[in-house]
Coordinates of C-alpha atoms in Angstrom, one line a residue:
M332 CA 142.8 119.3 82.2
S333 CA 144.5 122.0 80.8
T334 CA 144.6 125.5 79.1
E335 CA 144.8 125.8 75.1
A336 CA 147.0 128.9 75.9
S337 CA 150.1 126.7 76.1
G338 CA 152.1 128.4 78.5
R339 CA 151.6 131.8 76.6
E340 CA 151.0 133.9 79.8
G341 CA 150.9 137.0 77.7
G342 CA 147.3 136.3 77.3
W343 CA 146.7 135.7 80.9
G344 CA 148.2 139.2 82.1
A345 CA 144.9 140.8 82.5
L346 CA 143.5 137.9 84.5
P347 CA 142.7 138.4 88.5
A348 CA 145.7 137.0 90.5
P349 CA 144.1 134.1 92.1
A350 CA 143.1 133.0 88.8
L351 CA 146.5 133.4 87.2
L352 CA 147.9 131.5 90.1
A353 CA 145.6 128.9 89.6
L354 CA 146.5 128.4 85.9
R355 CA 150.2 128.7 86.7
A356 CA 149.8 125.5 88.8
A357 CA 147.4 123.9 86.5
A358 CA 150.3 124.0 84.1
V359 CA 153.0 122.7 86.3
L360 CA 150.8 119.9 87.2
G361 CA 150.2 118.7 83.8
E362 CA 148.8 115.4 83.5
R363 CA 148.7 114.8 87.0
F364 CA 146.3 117.6 87.5
S365 CA 143.2 117.4 90.2
L366 CA 141.5 119.8 92.1
E367 CA 142.8 118.4 95.3
A368 CA 146.5 118.5 93.8
L369 CA 146.1 122.4 92.7
A370 CA 144.3 123.3 96.3
S371 CA 147.3 121.7 97.8
L372 CA 150.1 123.2 95.4
T373 CA 148.2 127.0 95.9
E374 CA 147.8 126.4 99.4
Q375 CA 144.1 126.9 99.5
S376 CA 140.8 125.1 99.8
P377 CA 139.6 123.1 96.8
L378 CA 136.5 125.5 96.6
R379 CA 138.6 128.6 96.5
A380 CA 140.7 126.7 94.1
L381 CA 138.1 125.9 91.7
E382 CA 136.5 129.7 92.0
A383 CA 140.0 130.9 90.7
L384 CA 139.5 128.4 87.5
Q385 CA 136.2 129.6 87.1
L386 CA 137.8 133.2 87.3
A387 CA 139.8 131.9 84.3
V388 CA 136.9 130.5 82.3
D389 CA 134.7 133.6 82.9
A390 CA 137.4 135.9 81.5
G391 CA 137.9 133.7 78.3
V392 CA 140.6 131.3 79.3
P393 CA 139.5 127.8 77.3
L394 CA 139.9 125.3 79.8
T395 CA 139.4 121.5 78.3
E396 CA 138.9 118.0 80.3
R397 CA 141.3 115.2 80.5
D398 CA 140.7 112.3 78.4
D399 CA 139.9 110.5 81.3
G400 CA 137.2 112.4 82.4
A401 CA 138.5 114.2 85.5
T402 CA 136.0 117.1 86.6
G403 CA 135.6 119.7 89.4
E404 CA 132.7 118.8 91.6
F405 CA 129.7 120.4 93.3
A406 CA 128.1 119.4 96.9
L407 CA 124.9 119.7 99.0
P408 CA 122.2 117.7 100.6
E409 CA 121.8 113.9 99.2
A410 CA 118.3 114.3 97.6
L411 CA 119.1 117.6 95.9
V412 CA 122.3 115.9 94.9
R413 CA 120.7 113.2 93.3
S414 CA 117.9 115.7 91.8
L415 CA 120.7 117.9 90.3
R416 CA 122.8 114.5 88.9
N417 CA 119.7 113.3 87.2
G418 CA 118.3 116.4 85.7
T419 CA 119.9 120.2 86.4
L420 CA 123.7 119.3 85.6
P421 CA 123.7 117.0 82.8
A422 CA 121.4 120.1 81.0
L423 CA 124.1 122.7 82.6
A424 CA 126.9 120.8 81.0
R425 CA 125.4 120.3 77.6
R426 CA 124.5 124.3 78.0
H427 CA 127.6 125.5 79.1
P428 CA 130.3 123.0 78.9
D429 CA 133.0 125.3 79.9
L430 CA 131.3 126.0 83.5
L431 CA 133.0 124.2 86.3
V432 CA 130.7 123.4 89.0
Q433 CA 131.5 121.6 92.1
L434 CA 128.8 119.9 94.3
I435 CA 129.5 119.8 98.4
E436 CA 127.2 117.7 100.5
A437 CA 126.6 119.5 104.0
D438 CA 124.2 119.1 106.7
A439 CA 122.6 122.2 108.4
P440 CA 125.8 123.2 110.7
Q441 CA 128.1 122.6 108.1
L442 CA 126.1 124.4 105.5
D443 CA 126.1 127.3 108.2
Q444 CA 129.8 127.3 108.5
L445 CA 130.4 127.2 104.5
V446 CA 128.5 130.3 104.1
A447 CA 129.6 132.2 107.3
R448 CA 133.1 131.6 105.7
E449 CA 131.9 132.4 102.4
E450 CA 133.4 129.0 100.8
I451 CA 130.4 128.9 98.6
D452 CA 128.7 130.8 95.8
V453 CA 125.2 129.1 96.2
A454 CA 123.8 126.8 98.6
L455 CA 120.6 124.5 97.9
C456 CA 118.6 124.4 101.2
R457 CA 115.1 124.6 102.7
T458 CA 114.3 128.1 103.7
P459 CA 116.9 129.4 106.6
A460 CA 115.3 130.5 109.7
Q461 CA 117.7 133.6 109.3
I462 CA 119.2 134.7 106.3
P463 CA 122.9 135.7 106.6
Q464 CA 123.5 139.4 106.3
G465 CA 124.7 140.0 102.6
W466 CA 123.1 136.5 101.3
S467 CA 119.4 136.4 99.8
F468 CA 117.1 133.3 99.3
E469 CA 115.0 132.3 96.3
P470 CA 112.4 129.7 96.7
L471 CA 112.8 127.3 93.6
L472 CA 111.1 123.6 94.4
P473 CA 108.2 123.4 96.7
D474 CA 107.8 120.3 98.6
R475 CA 106.0 118.4 101.2
F476 CA 105.7 115.3 103.1
I477 CA 104.4 112.0 101.7
V478 CA 103.4 108.7 103.3
V479 CA 105.5 105.9 101.4
A480 CA 105.8 102.0 101.9
G481 CA 107.0 99.4 100.1
P482 CA 105.1 98.0 96.9
D483 CA 104.1 95.3 98.4
H484 CA 102.4 96.8 101.7
P485 CA 98.9 96.2 102.2
L486 CA 97.7 99.9 102.4
C487 CA 98.9 100.1 99.1
K488 CA 95.5 98.9 97.4
R489 CA 93.6 101.3 99.5
R490 CA 92.1 104.4 97.6
R491 CA 92.2 106.6 100.5
L492 CA 93.7 106.7 103.9
T493 CA 93.0 108.6 106.9
V494 CA 94.6 109.3 110.4
E495 CA 93.4 106.4 112.3
Q496 CA 94.0 103.8 109.4
L497 CA 98.0 104.9 109.2
R498 CA 98.0 104.6 113.4
G499 CA 97.2 101.0 113.5
H500 CA 100.3 100.3 111.2
A501 CA 104.1 100.5 112.3
W502 CA 106.4 103.3 111.0
L503 CA 110.0 103.7 110.6
A504 CA 111.4 106.1 113.0
M505 CA 112.0 109.5 112.2
P506 CA 115.6 111.3 113.2
A507 CA 115.2 113.2 116.5
G508 CA 114.6 117.1 115.9
S509 CA 113.9 116.6 112.4
A510 CA 111.0 118.2 110.5
A511 CA 109.4 114.9 109.5
R512 CA 109.5 113.9 113.3
A513 CA 107.7 117.3 114.1
M514 CA 105.3 116.5 111.5
F515 CA 104.8 112.8 112.8
D516 CA 104.1 114.0 116.2
A517 CA 101.5 116.5 115.2
L518 CA 99.9 113.8 113.1
F519 CA 99.2 111.4 115.6
A520 CA 99.1 114.0 118.6
D521 CA 95.2 113.6 119.4
G522 CA 95.8 109.6 120.6
A523 CA 98.0 106.9 120.9
A524 CA 101.1 106.9 118.8
P525 CA 101.9 104.2 116.0
P526 CA 104.1 101.2 116.9
L527 CA 107.8 102.3 115.5
C528 CA 110.8 100.5 114.4
Q529 CA 113.3 102.3 116.4
I530 CA 115.6 102.5 113.3
S531 CA 116.3 106.2 112.1
C532 CA 118.0 107.5 109.4
R533 CA 118.2 110.0 106.6
I534 CA 119.9 107.9 103.8
P535 CA 117.6 107.0 100.8
T536 CA 119.2 103.8 99.8
L537 CA 118.9 102.1 103.9
L538 CA 115.1 103.6 103.7
R539 CA 114.6 101.7 100.8
A540 CA 115.9 98.5 102.1
M541 CA 113.8 98.8 105.2
L542 CA 110.6 99.9 103.8
R543 CA 110.9 96.9 101.1
A544 CA 112.3 94.2 104.0
Q545 CA 109.3 95.0 106.1
P546 CA 105.6 96.3 106.3
L547 CA 106.5 99.7 107.5
L548 CA 105.3 103.3 106.7
A549 CA 107.4 106.5 106.5
L550 CA 106.9 110.3 106.3
I551 CA 109.3 111.8 103.9
P552 CA 110.1 114.7 101.8
A553 CA 108.5 114.2 98.4
S554 CA 111.8 115.4 96.6
V555 CA 113.8 112.8 98.7
V556 CA 112.0 109.7 97.5
R557 CA 110.4 110.8 93.9
P558 CA 113.3 108.8 92.0
L559 CA 112.6 105.6 93.9
I560 CA 108.8 106.0 93.7
A561 CA 109.0 106.3 89.7
D562 CA 111.3 103.2 89.3
G563 CA 109.2 101.4 91.4
D564 CA 110.9 100.7 94.6
L565 CA 108.4 102.6 97.0
A566 CA 105.1 103.3 96.6
Q567 CA 103.3 106.7 97.8
L568 CA 99.9 105.7 99.7
P569 CA 96.9 108.2 99.3
F570 CA 96.6 109.8 102.5
E571 CA 94.0 112.2 102.9
H572 CA 95.8 115.3 103.9
R573 CA 98.4 117.5 102.2
L574 CA 101.2 117.9 104.2
E575 CA 103.4 120.9 103.4
M576 CA 106.9 122.1 104.1
D577 CA 109.6 124.7 103.5
P578 CA 110.5 124.8 99.8
I579 CA 113.9 124.2 98.3
G580 CA 115.7 127.3 97.2
A581 CA 119.0 128.9 96.4
L582 CA 120.8 130.9 99.0
Y583 CA 123.1 132.8 97.3
R584 CA 125.4 136.1 98.1
Q585 CA 123.8 139.8 96.8
G586 CA 125.3 141.2 93.9
D587 CA 127.3 138.6 92.7
E588 CA 127.3 139.0 89.0
R589 CA 130.0 136.5 88.0
A590 CA 129.0 135.0 84.8
G591 CA 129.4 131.3 86.3
V592 CA 127.1 131.9 89.3
L593 CA 124.5 133.5 86.8
R594 CA 124.4 130.6 84.6
F595 CA 124.1 127.9 87.4
M596 CA 121.3 130.0 89.1
Q597 CA 119.4 130.2 85.9
A598 CA 120.0 126.7 84.9
L599 CA 118.0 126.2 88.6
K600 CA 115.0 127.8 87.9
P601 CA 112.0 126.1 86.5
A602 CA 111.6 126.4 82.9

């Protein structure tokens, strides 16, 4: 990455100190620039280094990509990352090629720490049990649990399935303490629990492999498996009940009016 100011620091004088430091460090790195190298040189986290560059962009400093395609990153839960990569981020990049976005995959405890330290601008997550002081949450994507299986599972031929019909088939175990496990337990609470394959994970590629290799059922958020269903890798079964769950939304700092954050938030909202 480079700046088109070409060392003309006189045009940078009005920039905030963090942005000015980041631009000076980027100029020193030259062709060796990477976000990690910039963070190391300026003795700050990659997130803070990226934020400093965004301050420069918001102030009008033109930044250009290196020819090798090096970019900043953003990160979240894997299902949301996939959704962003497949649609939102490409569209955002086309509309705002100067906007730097870094994705960070984080589980709930990690996300809590990132928010507490204010190391992120926007967190995409389920509705928080408690919204931190100084932050707001905006629901963006309704979600629900669906019953899925491999495309060759015998139940795929049925037009409608009841709880009792599902009870007689083997299921992939859901992670202990997860919302999916709580929903599964509630679903079969009035009788014998279905047989379980005692392998539990949250990784879509492993879920796909297990469900295609064995005649198993699984209870998974629609947002996680929608791309796999669309590609024909998995099939949604016609279960008679609709199993609602908390929506996915954006947790963001109140009063953050920076152009980059506002553009990103706008890109997340349904058209």
